[in-house]
Amino acid sequence: MLFSAPMGPESVYAKNPDFIQRNVAGECILVPIHRRLPDRNSIYVLNETGAEVWNRLDGRVPLRAVIDDVHGLYDVAREQLHRDVVTLMTDLLSIQAIEEVSVAHGPTG
Amino acid sequence: MVRQDKLRHLPDRFPLACQWELTCRCNLHCVMCYTDCFNRPERIREELGTEEIFRIMDELADAGTLELCLTGGEPLARQDFFTLYDHAVRLGFLVTVFTNGTLIREDEADHFVKLPPQRIEISLHASTPEGFDRVTQCQGSYRRCLDAIELLRARRIPLVLKTTALTLNRHDILTIKSRVDRFEGTRFQLGEDLRPELDGGDGPFRYALSRDELDALHAEDPALQREACARSRPDTSPCRSGLHRFHIDAVGRLQLCSGNRRSSYDLRSGSFREGFFEALPTFACQWKRPQDQELSHPSKTNHGTVSHV
């Protein structure tokens, strides 16, 4: 199983604006700035792949498309990338750096 | 994704940490203060304005600066302090505030809750109103400082309480320390370095403890003794000032550190990147002797030492 429920391939995620993204010495850093966040005195460093995923989380694109897009950048097995992304998304959800966005399905008027 | 307290991998020269003296204005007049000589209207009028500070902060963020210490003078004495502070936090700096605490009331403490700093460091000079006000030369400062500490502790803002060792509070230092040690999650820090005033005056050194007095003080407390022993080990590592750390003064001059202002780069007329990467490496650090690496002011070695940022 590539995605663990409820993190499905069509799930859409948005960044929490209480996390500030910084580029420091070539590293992608997430800095939490709001009191209500669980661990405000830590910073979070994303590796290169993690930063590519983070940069694509715009509240509109489904996770499947994010992975497809990132897969085109690296010479990596798709299953391995899936596993890595699921781990990353789980971590980001746990620190509330992202949240799942409700997306309407079906016919639209 | 890795959770960290600090960045581990940096180039040899990278503008990671800034100490920014936002103003020399202060509502107190501490006897050992090195900026109070510039706490004058004509000097304060020359200080950076809000928009200038915004512009320089933006340049620091763009260059990758992560740690930002806002100090003074008393930074909260600026009418626009929270405008500047909020801008800094929202840019993603890890912000530390050095303050005397006396301007922090309920509203200010609540503001720090909404957008918390990494920590606030407050100077706590004595354990009695009389002793405290003797250092600050302002009546009522003790009560206001203690009130601020209580307000911030109640809101779980990370605090460091600092005491500068002086002839005026020598007898009181261990009492202050024991009180702070009882505050859960609050760290005590003893400062032993005095600096000449920014205009070159040596007023602060009139209150310096002698080497023997400091040694006797350390001997009375195991933690102070441990710290003194750690400091006494020869430091053979290169000074990091100008490599990963730098200082900006109240009128926007970029310097190696707050203790070395002989050379400056004017951020009012030049860019931060040019200042840090091109000008700063040309600044001399004459207070660092190549032989023993001791950081000491050449003309003040009998009175006190000067430490780098």
Tab-separated table of C-alpha atoms in Angstrom:
chain	number	residue	atom	x	y	z
A	1	MET	CA	0.000	0.000	0.000
A	2	LEU	CA	1.558	3.232	-1.101
A	3	PHE	CA	-0.635	5.584	0.904
A	4	SER	CA	-1.845	5.035	4.408
A	5	ALA	CA	-5.441	6.045	5.063
A	6	PRO	CA	-6.558	8.740	5.414
A	7	MET	CA	-3.545	10.061	3.478
A	8	GLY	CA	-4.828	9.108	0.048
A	9	PRO	CA	-3.357	9.979	-3.325
A	10	GLU	CA	-6.084	12.538	-3.934
A	11	SER	CA	-5.574	14.238	-0.571
A	12	VAL	CA	-4.685	17.897	-0.814
A	13	TYR	CA	-2.551	19.664	1.731
A	14	ALA	CA	-1.896	23.303	2.515
A	15	LYS	CA	0.908	24.902	4.484
A	16	ASN	CA	0.175	26.375	7.879
A	17	PRO	CA	1.017	30.091	7.596
A	18	ASP	CA	2.339	29.981	11.163
A	19	PHE	CA	5.400	28.219	9.762
A	20	ILE	CA	7.886	30.451	7.998
A	21	GLN	CA	10.065	28.908	5.327
A	22	ARG	CA	13.651	30.141	5.364
A	23	ASN	CA	16.546	29.396	3.060
A	24	VAL	CA	19.631	29.337	5.283
A	25	ALA	CA	22.973	28.341	3.818
A	26	GLY	CA	21.253	26.360	1.102
A	27	GLU	CA	19.011	24.467	3.505
A	28	CYS	CA	15.241	24.705	3.640
A	29	ILE	CA	14.281	25.545	7.227
A	30	LEU	CA	10.796	25.678	8.693
A	31	VAL	CA	10.459	28.087	11.619
A	32	PRO	CA	7.290	27.914	13.730
A	33	ILE	CA	6.251	31.371	14.871
A	34	HIS	CA	3.020	30.874	16.766
A	35	ARG	CA	2.564	30.041	20.413
A	36	ARG	CA	-0.072	27.374	19.877
A	37	LEU	CA	2.261	25.190	17.850
A	38	PRO	CA	3.397	22.092	19.726
A	39	ASP	CA	7.158	22.629	19.762
A	40	ARG	CA	7.926	26.217	19.020
A	41	ASN	CA	11.531	26.180	20.142
A	42	SER	CA	12.715	23.861	17.404
A	43	ILE	CA	13.442	24.484	13.792
A	44	TYR	CA	12.874	21.858	11.129
A	45	VAL	CA	15.323	21.156	8.360
A	46	LEU	CA	14.036	19.601	5.146
A	47	ASN	CA	16.327	17.665	2.876
A	48	GLU	CA	16.368	18.440	-0.834
A	49	THR	CA	13.515	16.119	-1.708
A	50	GLY	CA	11.528	17.285	1.289
A	51	ALA	CA	11.943	20.871	0.195
A	52	GLU	CA	10.716	20.030	-3.303
A	53	VAL	CA	7.592	18.423	-1.834
A	54	TRP	CA	7.043	21.298	0.616
A	55	ASN	CA	7.293	23.855	-2.174
A	56	ARG	CA	4.509	22.101	-4.068
A	57	LEU	CA	1.998	22.008	-1.220
A	58	ASP	CA	-0.278	24.825	-2.309
A	59	GLY	CA	-3.687	23.702	-1.089
A	60	ARG	CA	-4.804	22.765	-4.618
A	61	VAL	CA	-2.584	20.031	-6.052
A	62	PRO	CA	-3.318	16.438	-4.911
A	63	LEU	CA	-0.504	14.482	-3.330
A	64	ARG	CA	-0.357	12.109	-6.276
A	65	ALA	CA	0.505	14.996	-8.603
A	66	VAL	CA	3.095	16.297	-6.165
A	67	ILE	CA	4.809	12.923	-6.114
A	68	ASP	CA	4.640	12.571	-9.890
A	69	ASP	CA	6.192	15.985	-10.266
A	70	VAL	CA	9.013	15.309	-7.809
A	71	HIS	CA	9.589	11.842	-9.274
A	72	GLY	CA	10.468	13.516	-12.554
A	73	LEU	CA	13.339	15.330	-10.846
A	74	TYR	CA	15.178	12.396	-9.304
A	75	ASP	CA	16.471	9.015	-10.237
A	76	VAL	CA	14.558	7.192	-7.536
A	77	ALA	CA	12.170	4.245	-7.493
A	78	ARG	CA	8.590	5.447	-7.356
A	79	GLU	CA	7.762	3.211	-4.393
A	80	GLN	CA	10.721	4.517	-2.436
A	81	LEU	CA	9.678	8.088	-3.151
A	82	HIS	CA	6.107	7.306	-2.078
A	83	ARG	CA	7.338	5.905	1.211
A	84	ASP	CA	9.579	8.907	1.825
A	85	VAL	CA	6.795	11.357	1.021
A	86	VAL	CA	4.326	9.598	3.287
A	87	THR	CA	6.875	9.748	6.113
A	88	LEU	CA	7.483	13.430	5.447
A	89	MET	CA	3.782	14.249	5.302
A	90	THR	CA	3.173	12.358	8.527
A	91	ASP	CA	5.946	14.368	10.202
A	92	LEU	CA	4.611	17.657	8.823
A	93	LEU	CA	1.110	16.816	10.006
A	94	SER	CA	2.407	15.911	13.463
A	95	ILE	CA	3.962	19.343	13.947
A	96	GLN	CA	0.939	21.040	12.321
A	97	ALA	CA	3.070	22.492	9.533
A	98	ILE	CA	0.429	21.359	7.053
A	99	GLU	CA	-3.252	20.575	7.113
A	100	GLU	CA	-5.478	18.589	4.808
A	101	VAL	CA	-7.754	20.696	2.654
A	102	SER	CA	-11.315	19.666	1.917
A	103	VAL	CA	-11.788	19.258	-1.799
A	104	ALA	CA	-15.181	19.046	-3.464
A	105	HIS	CA	-15.613	15.967	-5.635
A	106	GLY	CA	-18.153	15.212	-8.295
A	107	PRO	CA	-19.954	17.461	-10.725
A	108	THR	CA	-19.736	21.131	-10.092
A	109	GLY	CA	-22.170	23.722	-11.169
B	1	MET	CA	12.696	16.217	8.095
B	2	VAL	CA	15.008	16.784	11.026
B	3	ARG	CA	14.104	18.707	14.150
B	4	GLN	CA	17.003	20.787	15.428
B	5	ASP	CA	17.857	23.490	17.912
B	6	LYS	CA	20.660	24.893	15.813
B	7	LEU	CA	21.975	24.535	12.302
B	8	ARG	CA	24.928	22.193	12.128
B	9	HIS	CA	26.343	22.742	8.674
B	10	LEU	CA	27.375	26.217	7.638
B	11	PRO	CA	30.017	27.694	5.353
B	12	ASP	CA	33.028	29.206	7.119
B	13	ARG	CA	31.589	32.663	6.560
B	14	PHE	CA	27.849	32.916	6.837
B	15	PRO	CA	25.770	35.674	8.472
B	16	LEU	CA	23.908	33.368	10.844
B	17	ALA	CA	23.497	35.473	13.977
B	18	CYS	CA	22.981	39.197	14.444
B	19	GLN	CA	23.018	41.250	17.596
B	20	TRP	CA	21.202	44.490	16.862
B	21	GLU	CA	21.411	47.452	19.210
B	22	LEU	CA	18.085	48.998	18.198
B	23	THR	CA	18.554	52.096	20.343
B	24	CYS	CA	20.701	53.650	23.030
B	25	ARG	CA	17.547	55.115	24.587
B	26	CYS	CA	16.771	53.699	28.025
B	27	ASN	CA	14.470	54.572	30.897
B	28	LEU	CA	17.151	53.461	33.383
B	29	HIS	CA	20.701	54.695	33.886
B	30	CYS	CA	22.606	51.677	35.166
B	31	VAL	CA	25.986	52.576	36.591
B	32	MET	CA	27.886	50.067	34.441
B	33	CYS	CA	26.023	50.716	31.180
B	34	TYR	CA	28.204	51.366	28.145
B	35	THR	CA	25.449	52.833	25.964
B	36	ASP	CA	23.900	55.315	28.409
B	37	CYS	CA	26.340	58.013	27.301
B	38	PHE	CA	24.405	58.018	23.984
B	39	ASN	CA	21.025	58.102	25.737
B	40	ARG	CA	20.627	61.732	24.715
B	41	PRO	CA	18.017	63.364	22.451
B	42	GLU	CA	20.548	64.537	19.884
B	43	ARG	CA	21.992	61.012	19.599
B	44	ILE	CA	18.614	59.309	19.579
B	45	ARG	CA	17.450	61.516	16.699
B	46	GLU	CA	20.249	59.995	14.582
B	47	GLU	CA	19.093	56.421	15.151
B	48	LEU	CA	17.573	54.265	12.436
B	49	GLY	CA	13.904	54.783	11.682
B	50	THR	CA	11.276	52.085	11.356
B	51	GLU	CA	11.428	51.822	7.572
B	52	GLU	CA	15.215	51.710	7.556
B	53	ILE	CA	15.169	48.866	10.067
B	54	PHE	CA	12.554	47.001	8.032
B	55	ARG	CA	14.719	47.301	4.945
B	56	ILE	CA	17.839	46.059	6.708
B	57	MET	CA	15.928	43.218	8.405
B	58	ASP	CA	14.623	42.138	5.005
B	59	GLU	CA	18.187	42.130	3.677
B	60	LEU	CA	19.372	40.029	6.626
B	61	ALA	CA	16.581	37.504	6.054
B	62	ASP	CA	17.388	37.371	2.358
B	63	ALA	CA	21.050	36.687	3.169
B	64	GLY	CA	20.061	33.800	5.464
B	65	THR	CA	20.450	35.277	8.935
B	66	LEU	CA	18.505	33.089	11.363
B	67	GLU	CA	19.252	34.307	14.891
B	68	LEU	CA	18.424	37.894	15.765
B	69	CYS	CA	19.085	39.428	19.166
B	70	LEU	CA	17.307	42.740	19.720
B	71	THR	CA	19.040	44.807	22.375
B	72	GLY	CA	19.723	48.391	23.381
B	73	GLY	CA	19.785	50.577	25.410
B	74	GLU	CA	16.330	49.388	26.209
B	75	PRO	CA	14.723	48.092	23.002
B	76	LEU	CA	11.204	48.473	24.392
B	77	ALA	CA	11.898	52.181	24.887
B	78	ARG	CA	11.396	52.528	21.135
B	79	GLN	CA	7.785	53.465	20.402
B	80	ASP	CA	7.879	51.138	17.401
B	81	PHE	CA	9.455	48.202	19.226
B	82	PHE	CA	6.600	45.759	18.678
B	83	THR	CA	6.227	46.835	15.064
B	84	LEU	CA	9.875	45.902	14.568
B	85	TYR	CA	9.626	42.792	16.717
B	86	ASP	CA	6.581	41.462	14.869
B	87	HIS	CA	8.262	42.077	11.535
B	88	ALA	CA	11.323	40.141	12.709
B	89	VAL	CA	9.338	37.155	13.959
B	90	ARG	CA	7.207	37.053	10.817
B	91	LEU	CA	10.355	37.023	8.708
B	92	GLY	CA	11.277	33.784	10.492
B	93	PHE	CA	14.141	35.039	12.646
B	94	LEU	CA	14.737	33.250	15.936
B	95	VAL	CA	14.406	36.369	18.077
B	96	THR	CA	15.983	36.983	21.469
B	97	VAL	CA	15.222	40.203	23.368
B	98	PHE	CA	17.642	41.721	25.869
B	99	THR	CA	15.638	44.035	28.134
B	100	ASN	CA	15.585	45.554	31.601
B	101	GLY	CA	11.977	44.373	31.813
B	102	THR	CA	10.625	47.529	33.413
B	103	LEU	CA	8.531	48.506	30.392
B	104	ILE	CA	6.816	45.116	30.183
B	105	ARG	CA	3.293	45.223	31.595
B	106	GLU	CA	0.259	43.045	30.864
B	107	ASP	CA	-0.184	44.260	27.279
B	108	GLU	CA	3.453	43.754	26.372
B	109	ALA	CA	3.560	40.314	28.026
B	110	ASP	CA	0.413	39.317	26.137
B	111	HIS	CA	1.992	40.492	22.899
B	112	PHE	CA	4.966	38.218	23.524
B	113	VAL	CA	2.523	35.349	23.986
B	114	LYS	CA	0.931	35.921	20.587
B	115	LEU	CA	4.264	35.911	18.757
B	116	PRO	CA	6.738	34.391	21.198
B	117	PRO	CA	10.469	35.060	21.154
B	118	GLN	CA	13.035	32.295	21.451
B	119	ARG	CA	13.774	33.805	24.841
B	120	ILE	CA	13.861	37.047	26.756
B	121	GLU	CA	16.905	37.939	28.820
B	122	ILE	CA	16.302	40.347	31.706
B	123	SER	CA	18.893	42.047	33.878
B	124	LEU	CA	18.211	41.427	37.560
B	125	HIS	CA	20.723	43.484	39.493
B	126	ALA	CA	19.769	42.892	43.113
B	127	SER	CA	17.358	41.138	45.442
B	128	THR	CA	16.188	44.284	47.219
B	129	PRO	CA	14.582	47.503	45.978
B	130	GLU	CA	17.362	49.594	47.493
B	131	GLY	CA	20.148	47.568	45.932
B	132	PHE	CA	18.437	47.347	42.550
B	133	ASP	CA	17.652	51.051	42.340
B	134	ARG	CA	21.227	51.877	43.339
B	135	VAL	CA	22.430	50.078	40.212
B	136	THR	CA	19.746	51.455	37.889
B	137	GLN	CA	19.709	54.934	39.461
B	138	CYS	CA	15.920	54.902	39.080
B	139	GLN	CA	13.466	54.552	41.936
B	140	GLY	CA	10.834	51.864	41.565
B	141	SER	CA	12.749	49.916	38.928
B	142	TYR	CA	13.026	46.811	41.137
B	143	ARG	CA	9.271	46.371	41.508
B	144	ARG	CA	8.641	46.943	37.805
B	145	CYS	CA	11.349	44.456	36.847
B	146	LEU	CA	10.013	41.781	39.208
B	147	ASP	CA	6.472	42.352	37.951
B	148	ALA	CA	7.665	41.809	34.381
B	149	ILE	CA	9.422	38.600	35.341
B	150	GLU	CA	6.253	37.311	36.973
B	151	LEU	CA	4.109	38.286	33.980
B	152	LEU	CA	6.422	36.474	31.577
B	153	ARG	CA	6.873	33.430	33.795
B	154	ALA	CA	3.105	33.119	34.124
B	155	ARG	CA	2.926	33.067	30.340
B	156	ARG	CA	5.727	30.510	30.070
B	157	ILE	CA	7.982	32.735	27.988
B	158	PRO	CA	11.533	31.297	28.106
B	159	LEU	CA	13.596	33.557	30.374
B	160	VAL	CA	17.216	34.096	31.269
B	161	LEU	CA	17.839	36.349	34.261
B	162	LYS	CA	21.236	38.007	34.243
B	163	THR	CA	23.226	39.759	36.920
B	164	THR	CA	26.367	41.750	36.261
B	165	ALA	CA	28.894	41.327	39.062
B	166	LEU	CA	29.566	44.763	40.551
B	167	THR	CA	30.972	46.212	43.731
B	168	LEU	CA	27.412	47.391	44.420
B	169	ASN	CA	25.837	43.916	44.379
B	170	ARG	CA	28.744	41.622	45.246
B	171	HIS	CA	27.176	40.720	48.608
B	172	ASP	CA	23.824	39.973	46.942
B	173	ILE	CA	24.740	37.847	43.939
B	174	LEU	CA	24.271	34.434	45.541
B	175	THR	CA	20.905	35.507	46.952
B	176	ILE	CA	19.770	36.589	43.489
B	177	LYS	CA	21.046	33.347	42.013
B	178	SER	CA	19.317	31.164	44.590
B	179	ARG	CA	16.014	32.952	43.914
B	180	VAL	CA	16.357	32.479	40.177
B	181	ASP	CA	17.357	28.850	40.632
B	182	ARG	CA	13.996	28.277	42.322
B	183	PHE	CA	12.175	29.549	39.226
B	184	GLU	CA	11.377	26.498	37.139
B	185	GLY	CA	12.622	26.787	33.584
B	186	THR	CA	14.463	30.058	34.181
B	187	ARG	CA	18.213	30.207	33.838
B	188	PHE	CA	20.599	32.436	35.785
B	189	GLN	CA	23.621	33.977	34.116
B	190	LEU	CA	26.364	35.958	35.805
B	191	GLY	CA	28.083	38.595	33.718
B	192	GLU	CA	31.577	39.538	34.751
B	193	ASP	CA	32.725	41.620	31.819
B	194	LEU	CA	32.457	45.384	31.887
B	195	ARG	CA	33.037	47.547	28.875
B	196	PRO	CA	34.167	51.097	28.337
B	197	GLU	CA	31.376	53.484	27.415
B	198	LEU	CA	30.696	54.071	23.728
B	199	ASP	CA	32.231	57.536	24.000
B	200	GLY	CA	35.384	55.998	25.490
B	201	GLY	CA	34.609	56.770	29.113
B	202	ASP	CA	35.717	54.320	31.781
B	203	GLY	CA	32.848	54.928	34.198
B	204	PRO	CA	31.679	51.292	34.301
B	205	PHE	CA	35.072	50.128	35.570
B	206	ARG	CA	34.606	52.053	38.803
B	207	TYR	CA	32.218	49.245	39.765
B	208	ALA	CA	34.348	46.295	38.612
B	209	LEU	CA	35.253	43.518	41.019
B	210	SER	CA	38.897	42.588	41.334
B	211	ARG	CA	40.155	39.210	40.180
B	212	ASP	CA	40.432	38.118	43.831
B	213	GLU	CA	36.874	39.191	44.556
B	214	LEU	CA	35.590	37.256	41.555
B	215	ASP	CA	37.592	34.182	42.559
B	216	ALA	CA	36.151	34.388	46.070
B	217	LEU	CA	32.641	34.692	44.632
B	218	HIS	CA	33.116	31.635	42.424
B	219	ALA	CA	34.388	29.640	45.375
B	220	GLU	CA	31.112	30.219	47.205
B	221	ASP	CA	28.952	28.479	44.599
B	222	PRO	CA	29.662	25.206	42.772
B	223	ALA	CA	27.871	26.252	39.586
B	224	LEU	CA	29.719	29.562	39.374
B	225	GLN	CA	32.965	27.731	40.069
B	226	ARG	CA	32.292	25.262	37.259
B	227	GLU	CA	31.560	28.065	34.826
B	228	ALA	CA	34.682	29.963	35.895
B	229	CYS	CA	36.797	26.854	35.417
B	230	ALA	CA	35.321	26.302	31.962
B	231	ARG	CA	36.094	29.897	31.024
B	232	SER	CA	39.647	29.640	32.287
B	233	ARG	CA	40.573	26.962	29.767
B	234	PRO	CA	42.636	28.367	26.923
B	235	ASP	CA	40.443	29.167	23.933
B	236	THR	CA	42.375	28.229	20.842
B	237	SER	CA	39.468	28.337	18.443
B	238	PRO	CA	39.243	31.279	16.079
B	239	CYS	CA	36.979	34.123	17.073
B	240	ARG	CA	33.668	33.647	15.252
B	241	SER	CA	32.783	37.328	15.211
B	242	GLY	CA	32.542	38.422	11.623
B	243	LEU	CA	32.360	34.808	10.468
B	244	HIS	CA	28.997	33.620	11.742
B	245	ARG	CA	28.119	36.552	13.989
B	246	PHE	CA	27.966	40.280	13.562
B	247	HIS	CA	26.660	43.411	15.204
B	248	ILE	CA	24.567	46.350	14.060
B	249	ASP	CA	24.486	49.517	16.122
B	250	ALA	CA	21.665	52.003	16.608
B	251	VAL	CA	22.599	54.150	13.624
B	252	GLY	CA	22.934	51.221	11.246
B	253	ARG	CA	26.640	50.519	11.305
B	254	LEU	CA	27.649	46.920	10.706
B	255	GLN	CA	30.488	45.768	12.970
B	256	LEU	CA	32.358	42.610	13.915
B	257	CYS	CA	30.823	42.514	17.376
B	258	SER	CA	29.364	44.796	20.008
B	259	GLY	CA	32.772	45.002	21.690
B	260	ASN	CA	34.684	46.119	18.614
B	261	ARG	CA	33.324	49.220	16.890
B	262	ARG	CA	36.545	50.621	15.523
B	263	SER	CA	35.565	49.636	11.987
B	264	SER	CA	32.063	49.941	10.597
B	265	TYR	CA	30.134	49.586	7.380
B	266	ASP	CA	27.200	51.943	6.919
B	267	LEU	CA	24.051	49.952	6.191
B	268	ARG	CA	22.196	53.198	5.560
B	269	SER	CA	24.051	53.670	2.314
B	270	GLY	CA	25.206	50.160	1.422
B	271	SER	CA	23.745	46.700	1.187
B	272	PHE	CA	24.042	44.110	3.925
B	273	ARG	CA	25.532	41.506	1.601
B	274	GLU	CA	28.283	43.875	0.530
B	275	GLY	CA	28.915	44.856	4.145
B	276	PHE	CA	29.116	41.317	5.433
B	277	PHE	CA	30.967	39.602	2.632
B	278	GLU	CA	33.240	42.404	1.434
B	279	ALA	CA	33.737	44.945	4.214
B	280	LEU	CA	33.605	42.872	7.397
B	281	PRO	CA	36.535	40.574	6.475
B	282	THR	CA	38.751	43.654	6.235
B	283	PHE	CA	38.000	44.793	9.802
B	284	ALA	CA	40.719	44.184	12.373
B	285	CYS	CA	40.042	42.665	15.747
B	286	GLN	CA	42.712	44.253	17.871
B	287	TRP	CA	41.309	42.932	21.130
B	288	LYS	CA	42.162	39.369	20.284
B	289	ARG	CA	45.779	38.601	20.984
B	290	PRO	CA	47.182	35.916	18.708
B	291	GLN	CA	49.413	34.523	21.470
B	292	ASP	CA	46.999	33.550	24.204
B	293	GLN	CA	43.632	34.260	22.547
B	294	GLU	CA	42.607	36.217	25.628
B	295	LEU	CA	39.893	38.716	24.895
B	296	SER	CA	40.805	41.805	26.811
B	297	HIS	CA	40.718	45.512	26.340
B	298	PRO	CA	44.322	46.658	26.002
B	299	SER	CA	44.022	49.655	28.276
B	300	LYS	CA	41.669	48.141	30.820
B	301	THR	CA	43.237	44.863	31.777
B	302	ASN	CA	43.537	45.867	35.413
B	303	HIS	CA	39.891	46.751	35.661
B	304	GLY	CA	37.854	44.323	33.632
B	305	THR	CA	37.654	42.352	30.446
B	306	VAL	CA	35.716	42.792	27.291
B	307	SER	CA	34.157	39.775	25.659
B	308	HIS	CA	33.090	39.290	22.104
B	309	VAL	CA	29.523	38.511	21.101
